[in-house]
CSV table of C-alpha atoms in Angstrom, one decimal:
chain,number,residue,atom,x,y,z
A,1,MET,CA,142.5,119.6,138.7
A,2,LYS,CA,141.7,116.9,136.1
A,3,LYS,CA,139.8,114.9,138.6
A,4,LYS,CA,137.7,117.9,139.5
A,5,ILE,CA,136.9,118.6,135.8
A,6,LEU,CA,136.0,114.9,135.3
A,7,LEU,CA,133.7,115.0,138.4
A,8,ILE,CA,132.0,118.2,137.2
A,9,LEU,CA,131.5,116.6,133.7
A,10,LEU,CA,130.1,113.5,135.3
A,11,ILE,CA,127.7,115.5,137.5
A,12,ILE,CA,126.5,117.5,134.5
A,13,THR,CA,126.0,114.4,132.4
A,14,ALA,CA,124.2,112.6,135.2
A,15,SER,CA,122.0,115.7,135.8
A,16,LEU,CA,121.2,116.0,132.1
A,17,PHE,CA,120.3,112.3,132.0
A,18,PHE,CA,118.1,112.6,135.0
A,19,ILE,CA,116.4,115.7,133.5
A,20,LEU,CA,115.7,113.9,130.3
A,21,GLU,CA,114.5,110.8,132.2
A,22,ILE,CA,112.1,112.9,134.3
A,23,THR,CA,110.8,114.9,131.3
A,24,GLY,CA,110.4,111.7,129.3
A,25,TRP,CA,108.7,110.0,132.3
A,26,TYR,CA,106.3,112.9,132.6
A,27,LEU,CA,105.5,113.0,128.9
A,28,GLY,CA,105.2,109.3,128.6
A,29,ASN,CA,102.9,108.8,131.5
A,30,TYR,CA,100.8,111.9,130.9
A,31,ASN,CA,97.5,110.8,129.6
A,32,SER,CA,98.8,107.3,129.3
A,33,GLY,CA,96.2,104.9,127.8
A,34,ALA,CA,94.4,103.7,124.8
A,35,LYS,CA,92.0,106.5,124.2
A,36,THR,CA,92.5,109.6,126.3
A,37,VAL,CA,92.0,112.4,123.8
A,38,LYS,CA,89.6,114.9,125.1
A,39,GLU,CA,86.6,115.4,123.0
A,40,ASN,CA,85.9,119.0,122.2
A,41,THR,CA,83.0,120.8,123.9
A,42,ALA,CA,81.2,121.3,120.6
A,43,ASN,CA,81.0,117.5,120.2
A,44,GLN,CA,79.6,117.1,123.7
A,45,LYS,CA,76.9,119.7,123.1
A,46,LYS,CA,75.6,117.9,120.1
A,47,SER,CA,72.7,115.5,120.7
A,48,SER,CA,73.7,111.9,121.2
A,49,LYS,CA,70.7,110.6,119.3
A,50,PRO,CA,72.2,110.7,115.7
A,51,LYS,CA,75.4,109.2,117.1
A,52,LYS,CA,73.5,106.3,118.7
A,53,ALA,CA,71.6,105.7,115.4
A,54,LYS,CA,74.9,105.8,113.5
A,55,ASN,CA,76.5,103.3,115.8
A,56,VAL,CA,73.5,101.0,115.5
A,57,SER,CA,73.8,101.2,111.7
A,58,LEU,CA,77.5,100.5,111.9
A,59,GLU,CA,76.9,97.5,114.1
A,60,ASP,CA,74.3,96.2,111.6
A,61,ARG,CA,76.8,96.6,108.7
A,62,LEU,CA,79.4,94.8,110.6
A,63,ARG,CA,77.0,91.9,111.5
A,64,ALA,CA,76.1,91.7,107.8
A,65,LEU,CA,79.7,90.9,106.9
A,66,SER,CA,79.9,87.7,109.0
A,67,PRO,CA,79.5,84.4,107.1
A,68,LYS,CA,76.0,83.2,106.5
A,69,GLY,CA,75.3,79.6,107.2
A,70,LEU,CA,78.2,77.1,107.7
A,71,TYR,CA,81.8,78.2,107.6
A,72,ILE,CA,85.1,76.6,108.3
A,73,VAL,CA,87.8,78.0,110.7
A,74,ILE,CA,91.2,76.5,110.6
A,75,ASN,CA,93.8,77.3,113.3
A,76,THR,CA,97.0,76.6,111.5
A,77,SER,CA,99.2,76.7,114.6
A,78,GLY,CA,96.9,74.6,116.8
A,79,ASN,CA,96.2,72.2,113.8
A,80,ARG,CA,92.4,72.3,114.4
A,81,LEU,CA,89.5,72.7,112.0
A,82,TYR,CA,86.2,74.0,113.2
A,83,LEU,CA,83.0,73.7,111.3
A,84,LYS,CA,80.8,76.5,112.6
A,85,LYS,CA,77.4,78.0,112.2
A,86,GLY,CA,77.2,81.5,113.7
A,87,GLU,CA,78.9,81.2,117.1
A,88,ASN,CA,78.2,77.5,117.4
A,89,THR,CA,80.8,74.9,116.7
A,90,ILE,CA,79.3,71.9,114.9
A,91,LEU,CA,82.5,69.9,114.5
A,92,GLU,CA,86.0,70.1,115.7
A,93,ALA,CA,88.7,68.1,114.0
A,94,VAL,CA,92.5,67.5,114.6
A,95,VAL,CA,94.3,68.3,111.3
A,96,SER,CA,97.7,68.8,109.9
A,97,CYS,CA,98.7,72.1,108.4
A,98,GLY,CA,101.8,73.4,106.6
A,99,SER,CA,105.2,72.5,107.9
A,100,GLY,CA,106.7,75.9,107.1
A,101,ASN,CA,109.7,74.2,105.5
A,102,ILE,CA,111.6,75.5,102.5
A,103,LEU,CA,112.5,73.6,99.4
A,104,THR,CA,114.9,75.0,96.9
A,105,GLU,CA,115.4,73.4,93.5
A,106,PRO,CA,119.0,72.2,93.3
A,107,SER,CA,119.5,73.0,89.6
A,108,GLY,CA,117.7,74.6,86.7
A,109,LYS,CA,115.5,77.6,87.7
A,110,LYS,CA,116.4,77.2,91.3
A,111,ARG,CA,112.8,77.8,92.4
A,112,THR,CA,111.9,78.0,96.0
A,113,TRP,CA,108.8,76.7,97.8
A,114,VAL,CA,107.7,77.6,101.3
A,115,PHE,CA,105.3,75.0,102.7
A,116,ASP,CA,103.0,77.2,104.7
A,117,SER,CA,99.2,76.9,104.9
A,118,PRO,CA,97.8,80.2,103.6
A,119,ARG,CA,96.1,82.6,106.0
A,120,GLY,CA,93.1,84.7,105.4
A,121,GLU,CA,89.6,84.1,104.0
A,122,TYR,CA,89.0,81.7,101.1
A,123,SER,CA,85.9,79.7,99.9
A,124,ILE,CA,85.4,76.2,98.7
A,125,LYS,CA,85.7,76.3,95.0
A,126,SER,CA,85.1,72.6,94.2
A,127,LYS,CA,84.4,69.3,95.9
A,128,ILE,CA,85.9,66.0,94.7
A,129,VAL,CA,85.3,62.4,95.5
A,130,ASN,CA,88.4,60.1,95.4
A,131,PRO,CA,90.6,63.0,94.4
A,132,ILE,CA,93.7,62.1,92.4
A,133,TRP,CA,96.8,64.0,93.2
A,134,VAL,CA,98.4,65.6,90.2
A,135,LYS,CA,101.9,65.9,91.7
A,136,PRO,CA,103.4,69.3,91.3
A,137,ASP,CA,107.1,69.9,90.4
A,138,TRP,CA,108.1,70.2,94.1
A,139,ALA,CA,106.9,66.7,94.9
A,140,PHE,CA,109.4,65.2,92.4
A,141,ILE,CA,112.2,67.6,93.4
A,142,GLU,CA,111.6,66.7,97.1
A,143,GLU,CA,111.9,63.0,96.3
A,144,GLY,CA,114.9,63.5,94.1
A,145,GLU,CA,113.1,62.3,91.0
A,146,GLU,CA,113.0,63.8,87.5
A,147,ILE,CA,110.1,66.0,86.7
A,148,PRO,CA,107.9,64.2,84.2
A,149,GLN,CA,106.7,65.8,81.0
A,150,LYS,CA,103.3,64.0,80.7
A,151,THR,CA,100.5,64.9,83.1
A,152,GLU,CA,99.5,61.2,83.4
A,153,ASP,CA,102.9,60.5,84.9
A,154,ARG,CA,102.1,63.0,87.7
A,155,MET,CA,98.9,61.3,88.8
A,156,GLU,CA,98.8,59.4,92.0
A,157,SER,CA,95.6,58.1,93.5
A,158,GLY,CA,94.9,57.3,97.2
A,159,MET,CA,97.2,59.9,98.6
A,160,LEU,CA,94.5,62.5,99.3
A,161,GLY,CA,91.9,60.3,101.0
A,162,ASP,CA,88.3,59.9,100.0
A,163,TYR,CA,87.4,63.5,99.5
A,164,GLY,CA,88.9,66.8,98.6
A,165,LEU,CA,87.7,70.3,99.0
A,166,ALA,CA,89.6,72.9,97.0
A,167,PHE,CA,89.7,76.3,98.5
A,168,GLY,CA,91.8,78.2,96.0
A,169,ASP,CA,95.4,78.7,95.0
A,170,GLY,CA,95.9,75.0,94.7
A,171,TYR,CA,95.2,74.3,98.3
A,172,LEU,CA,92.8,71.5,99.5
A,173,ILE,CA,91.2,70.1,102.6
A,174,HIS,CA,91.8,66.4,102.0
A,175,GLY,CA,92.4,63.1,103.7
A,176,THR,CA,95.7,61.5,104.7
A,177,LEU,CA,97.6,58.3,105.0
A,178,TYR,CA,99.6,59.7,107.8
A,179,THR,CA,96.9,59.8,110.5
A,180,ARG,CA,99.5,59.5,113.3
A,181,LEU,CA,100.8,62.9,112.3
A,182,LEU,CA,97.4,64.6,112.7
A,183,GLY,CA,97.8,67.5,115.1
A,184,ARG,CA,101.3,68.3,113.8
A,185,ASN,CA,102.5,70.7,111.1
A,186,VAL,CA,103.6,68.3,108.4
A,187,SER,CA,101.8,69.1,105.2
A,188,HIS,CA,103.0,71.1,102.2
A,189,GLY,CA,100.3,73.7,102.8
A,190,CYS,CA,97.1,71.7,102.3
A,191,VAL,CA,94.9,70.8,105.3
A,192,ARG,CA,95.0,67.1,106.0
A,193,VAL,CA,92.0,65.7,107.9
A,194,GLY,CA,91.2,62.3,109.3
A,195,ASP,CA,88.7,60.1,107.4
A,196,LYS,CA,85.6,60.4,109.6
A,197,ASP,CA,86.0,64.2,110.1
A,198,LEU,CA,86.7,64.7,106.4
A,199,GLU,CA,83.5,62.8,105.4
A,200,ALA,CA,81.5,65.0,107.8
A,201,VAL,CA,83.0,68.2,106.5
A,202,TYR,CA,82.5,67.1,102.9
A,203,LYS,CA,78.9,66.2,103.4
A,204,GLN,CA,77.9,69.3,105.3
A,205,THR,CA,79.6,72.1,103.4
A,206,PRO,CA,78.4,73.3,100.0
A,207,ILE,CA,80.6,74.9,97.4
A,208,GLY,CA,81.0,78.6,98.3
A,209,THR,CA,81.5,77.8,102.0
A,210,LYS,CA,83.9,80.3,103.6
A,211,VAL,CA,87.2,78.9,104.9
A,212,ILE,CA,89.1,81.2,107.3
A,213,LEU,CA,92.6,80.3,108.2
A,214,PHE,CA,94.6,82.0,110.9
B,1,MET,CA,68.6,129.6,152.7
B,2,LYS,CA,69.4,130.6,149.1
B,3,PHE,CA,72.8,128.9,149.4
B,4,ARG,CA,71.2,125.8,150.6
B,5,ILE,CA,69.3,125.5,147.3
B,6,ILE,CA,71.9,126.9,145.0
B,7,PHE,CA,74.8,124.7,146.0
B,8,PRO,CA,73.0,121.3,145.5
B,9,LEU,CA,71.7,122.7,142.2
B,10,ILE,CA,75.1,123.6,141.0
B,11,TYR,CA,76.4,120.2,142.1
B,12,ILE,CA,73.6,118.4,140.2
B,13,LEU,CA,74.2,120.5,137.1
B,14,PHE,CA,77.9,119.8,137.2
B,15,ALA,CA,77.3,116.1,137.6
B,16,LEU,CA,74.9,116.1,134.7
B,17,MET,CA,77.5,117.9,132.5
B,18,ILE,CA,80.1,115.4,133.4
B,19,ILE,CA,77.7,112.4,132.7
B,20,SER,CA,76.6,113.8,129.3
B,21,GLY,CA,80.2,114.6,128.4
B,22,ALA,CA,81.4,111.1,129.3
B,23,GLY,CA,78.4,109.7,127.4
B,24,ALA,CA,79.3,111.7,124.3
B,25,GLU,CA,82.9,110.6,124.6
B,26,ALA,CA,81.9,107.0,124.9
B,27,LEU,CA,79.6,107.3,121.8
B,28,ASN,CA,82.4,108.9,119.8
B,29,SER,CA,84.9,106.2,120.8
B,30,LYS,CA,82.4,103.5,119.9
B,31,GLU,CA,81.8,105.1,116.5
B,32,GLU,CA,85.6,105.3,115.9
B,33,LEU,CA,85.9,101.6,116.9
B,34,LEU,CA,83.1,100.4,114.7
B,35,GLU,CA,84.2,102.4,111.7
B,36,SER,CA,87.8,101.1,112.2
B,37,GLU,CA,86.6,97.5,112.5
B,38,LEU,CA,84.2,97.8,109.5
B,39,GLU,CA,87.2,99.0,107.4
B,40,LEU,CA,89.1,95.9,108.3
B,41,ALA,CA,86.2,93.4,108.2
B,42,GLN,CA,85.3,94.4,104.7
B,43,LYS,CA,88.5,92.8,103.4
B,44,PRO,CA,89.2,89.0,103.3
B,45,GLN,CA,91.8,89.1,106.0
B,46,ILE,CA,92.6,88.3,109.6
B,47,TYR,CA,92.8,91.2,112.0
B,48,PHE,CA,93.4,91.7,115.7
B,49,MET,CA,91.8,93.8,118.4
B,50,LEU,CA,93.3,94.6,121.7
B,51,ASN,CA,90.8,95.5,124.3
B,52,SER,CA,92.8,97.3,127.0
B,53,SER,CA,90.1,97.5,129.6
B,54,ASP,CA,88.9,93.9,129.3
B,55,LYS,CA,92.6,92.8,128.9
B,56,LYS,CA,91.9,90.6,125.9
B,57,ILE,CA,93.3,90.2,122.4
B,58,TYR,CA,90.8,89.0,119.7
B,59,PHE,CA,91.8,87.3,116.5
B,60,LYS,CA,89.0,88.3,114.1
B,61,ALA,CA,87.8,88.0,110.5
B,62,ARG,CA,84.6,89.5,109.0
B,63,GLY,CA,83.6,90.7,112.5
B,64,ILE,CA,83.6,87.3,114.0
B,65,ILE,CA,86.0,86.2,116.8
B,66,LEU,CA,88.2,83.4,115.7
B,67,LYS,CA,90.2,83.2,118.9
B,68,GLU,CA,90.6,85.2,122.1
B,69,ILE,CA,93.6,85.3,124.4
B,70,PRO,CA,93.7,86.9,127.9
B,71,VAL,CA,96.3,89.5,128.6
B,72,ASP,CA,97.6,89.0,132.2
B,73,ASP,CA,99.0,92.6,132.4
B,74,ILE,CA,99.1,95.6,130.2
B,75,LYS,CA,101.2,98.7,130.5
B,76,PHE,CA,100.9,101.8,128.4
B,77,TRP,CA,103.6,104.4,127.8
B,78,GLY,CA,102.3,107.4,126.0
B,79,TYR,CA,98.8,107.4,124.5
B,80,LEU,CA,96.9,106.7,121.4
B,81,SER,CA,94.8,109.7,120.4
B,82,THR,CA,92.5,107.9,118.0
B,83,ILE,CA,91.1,104.5,117.6
B,84,LYS,CA,92.2,103.3,114.2
B,85,PRO,CA,93.8,100.2,112.5
B,86,TYR,CA,97.6,100.1,113.0
B,87,THR,CA,99.7,98.1,110.5
B,88,MET,CA,102.5,95.9,111.8
B,89,VAL,CA,105.7,96.7,110.1
B,90,LYS,CA,108.2,94.4,111.8
B,91,ARG,CA,108.5,91.7,114.3
B,92,SER,CA,111.7,91.4,116.3
B,93,SER,CA,112.9,89.0,118.9
B,94,PHE,CA,116.1,87.5,120.3
B,95,SER,CA,115.3,84.1,118.9
B,96,THR,CA,113.7,84.4,115.5
B,97,PRO,CA,112.3,81.1,114.4
B,98,VAL,CA,114.2,79.5,111.6
B,99,ARG,CA,112.6,77.5,108.8
B,100,ASP,CA,114.0,74.1,108.1
B,101,LYS,CA,115.5,73.7,104.6
B,102,ILE,CA,114.6,70.3,103.1
B,103,ASN,CA,117.9,68.5,102.6
B,104,LEU,CA,117.7,66.7,99.2
B,105,GLU,CA,120.9,64.9,99.7
B,106,GLU,CA,119.6,62.9,102.6
B,107,SER,CA,119.4,59.3,101.4
B,108,ASP,CA,116.3,57.1,101.7
B,109,GLU,CA,118.1,54.8,104.0
B,110,GLU,CA,119.0,57.6,106.4
B,111,GLU,CA,115.4,58.7,106.3
B,112,LYS,CA,114.2,55.2,107.2
B,113,LYS,CA,116.7,55.0,110.0
B,114,GLU,CA,115.5,58.4,111.3
B,115,GLU,CA,111.9,57.3,111.1
B,116,LYS,CA,112.6,54.1,113.1
B,117,LYS,CA,114.5,56.1,115.7
B,118,ASP,CA,111.6,58.6,115.8
B,119,THR,CA,108.9,56.1,116.4
B,120,LYS,CA,110.9,54.5,119.2
B,121,GLU,CA,111.8,57.7,120.9
B,122,LYS,CA,110.0,61.0,120.9
B,123,PHE,CA,108.9,61.9,117.3
B,124,GLN,CA,111.2,64.7,116.1
B,125,LEU,CA,109.6,66.6,113.3
B,126,LYS,CA,111.4,68.9,110.9
B,127,ALA,CA,108.8,71.6,110.9
B,128,LEU,CA,108.1,75.1,112.1
B,129,GLU,CA,105.5,74.6,114.9
B,130,LEU,CA,103.9,76.8,117.5
B,131,SER,CA,106.4,75.7,120.1
B,132,ASP,CA,109.2,77.1,117.9
B,133,MET,CA,107.7,80.6,118.1
B,134,PRO,CA,109.4,83.1,120.5
B,135,VAL,CA,107.7,84.1,123.8
B,136,SER,CA,109.3,87.5,124.1
B,137,TYR,CA,109.3,89.9,121.1
B,138,THR,CA,108.5,93.4,119.9
B,139,LEU,CA,106.0,94.3,117.3
B,140,SER,CA,106.8,97.6,115.5
B,141,LEU,CA,103.7,99.2,114.1
B,142,ASP,CA,103.2,102.4,112.1
B,143,ASP,CA,102.8,105.8,113.9
B,144,ASN,CA,105.8,104.8,116.1
B,145,LEU,CA,103.7,102.4,118.1
B,146,PHE,CA,105.6,99.5,119.7
B,147,ILE,CA,104.0,96.4,121.3
B,148,SER,CA,106.3,94.3,123.4
B,149,VAL,CA,105.2,90.9,124.5
B,150,SER,CA,106.7,89.1,127.4
B,151,LEU,CA,105.8,86.1,129.6
B,152,SER,CA,103.6,86.4,132.6
B,153,GLU,CA,104.8,83.1,134.1
B,154,LYS,CA,107.8,83.5,136.3
B,155,GLY,CA,110.7,81.1,135.9
B,156,LYS,CA,114.3,81.6,136.7
B,157,VAL,CA,115.2,82.6,133.1
B,158,SER,CA,112.1,84.6,132.5
B,159,SER,CA,112.5,86.5,135.8
B,160,LEU,CA,116.0,87.5,134.8
B,161,TYR,CA,114.7,88.5,131.4
B,162,SER,CA,111.8,90.3,133.0
B,163,ALA,CA,114.2,92.3,135.2
B,164,ALA,CA,116.4,93.3,132.3
B,165,TYR,CA,113.3,94.2,130.3
B,166,SER,CA,111.9,96.4,133.1
B,167,LEU,CA,115.3,98.2,133.4
B,168,ASN,CA,115.3,98.8,129.7
B,169,TRP,CA,111.6,99.8,129.7
B,170,TYR,CA,112.1,102.4,132.5
B,171,LEU,CA,115.4,103.8,131.2
B,172,SER,CA,115.0,103.9,127.5
B,173,ARG,CA,111.3,104.8,127.2
B,174,PRO,CA,111.7,108.3,128.7
B,175,LEU,CA,114.6,109.0,126.3
B,176,TYR,CA,112.6,107.8,123.3
B,177,THR,CA,109.7,109.9,124.4
B,178,VAL,CA,111.8,113.1,124.7
B,179,TRP,CA,113.5,112.4,121.3
B,180,ASN,CA,110.2,111.8,119.5
B,181,THR,CA,108.6,114.9,121.2
B,182,ILE,CA,111.5,117.0,119.9
B,183,LYS,CA,110.9,115.5,116.4
B,184,LYS,CA,107.2,116.1,116.8
B,185,LYS,CA,106.4,112.5,116.3
B,186,PRO,CA,104.1,110.3,118.3
B,187,TYR,CA,105.6,107.6,120.5
B,188,THR,CA,103.6,104.9,122.2
B,189,ALA,CA,104.8,101.7,123.8
B,190,ILE,CA,102.6,99.0,125.1
B,191,ASN,CA,103.8,96.1,127.2
B,192,LEU,CA,101.7,92.9,127.2
B,193,ARG,CA,102.3,90.0,129.5
B,194,LEU,CA,100.9,86.8,128.1
B,195,LYS,CA,100.9,83.1,128.8
B,196,LYS,CA,103.5,81.1,126.9
B,197,GLU,CA,101.2,79.5,124.3
B,198,ASP,CA,99.2,82.7,123.8
B,199,ALA,CA,102.4,84.7,123.2
B,200,GLN,CA,103.5,82.1,120.6
B,201,SER,CA,100.1,82.0,118.9
B,202,LEU,CA,100.0,85.8,118.6
B,203,TYR,CA,103.5,85.7,117.0
B,204,TRP,CA,102.3,82.9,114.7
B,205,SER,CA,99.2,84.7,113.4
B,206,PHE,CA,100.2,88.4,113.6
B,207,VAL,CA,102.5,88.7,110.6
B,208,GLU,CA,104.0,91.8,108.9
B,209,GLY,CA,101.3,93.8,107.2
B,210,GLY,CA,98.7,92.6,109.7
B,211,LYS,CA,96.3,95.1,111.3
B,212,ILE,CA,95.4,95.7,114.9
B,213,ILE,CA,92.9,98.0,116.6
B,214,ILE,CA,93.7,99.1,120.1
B,215,TYR,CA,90.9,100.4,122.3
């Protein structure tokens, strides 16, 4: 008797499951796709001329948003920098972007830094020849050194190469001593470039040049 | 004789109606697409566009293509009624990449030893790189839209994973659909099959809060 009840329950459960599956299957696959909503007939009866004109105007507005003149595109995962004009690539350079590592201050304020290169759109704010690195707090913490009080004790020359292009939030496109690491994610967020490529980028890009990182 | 003329006429009229209807629909879709992209391109951000008919994903900013990756296969479950930007809410995967924490107690000597070892052997870098990104993951977007990414290349492990994934896809999706229909909520799932490096680069660049347009 018990076996019979169990069997009936099993059959009912299985049937319910199959009904749900079939219903879901039908609903899920019905009109499956990216854009399948049916336009109403009123829309179809309207003349297509204003729509065409509107689309042309939208395309123009979209085109107007693209960077004018030279711009820099940085692929942070592929560690590549592209100097571009329109759709043409003028220069391609192997770079080093952020390591993604985390540094936590062992004592005091217990601040945390994530060494990622930023993503999004920036622009070159300033251009510097022979930039001097004003070492931030994390640089001392990382080395296990005491954070100095005076600014002059933070200055270190030669670390950033011959040129620096600041693109906001303290990030720079600069040179590197560690050229063998170009192509790898090793920086603290800045974009490290080899000497020759850096010189070319520095000389060709004016202040205000768009920098897009992805 | 009359029928001989009437039937072709009806046929031509019917064909014209279909053509004009499809044309209007295409124009409306294009308008929606352009308006959606314009909305995203006006902001200083990276956004993504999935072209389901061309099977391509575009990484874009300000209307320009930064990168495009091919989609080897695309499967839709449910439908998207409008073309609009969707916001990514959550990324989930079996193996979430873990960031390295810089160990401050590591002595200089140890570091030097490591460096020597590294130069002799393969250079081991403590960093989060593209190769550390997962190849199979799910992107949860608003409006109950889910994009799952899996590998198109077939290895032993990936075939096993792919079989398990297909089983899950075909068993769970109908149930989710029924459940969401009862709750009067939309439910759309998209399965993309990408090459390893493409799947990883999408995971790398498409972060929480990122926007995508699917058309």
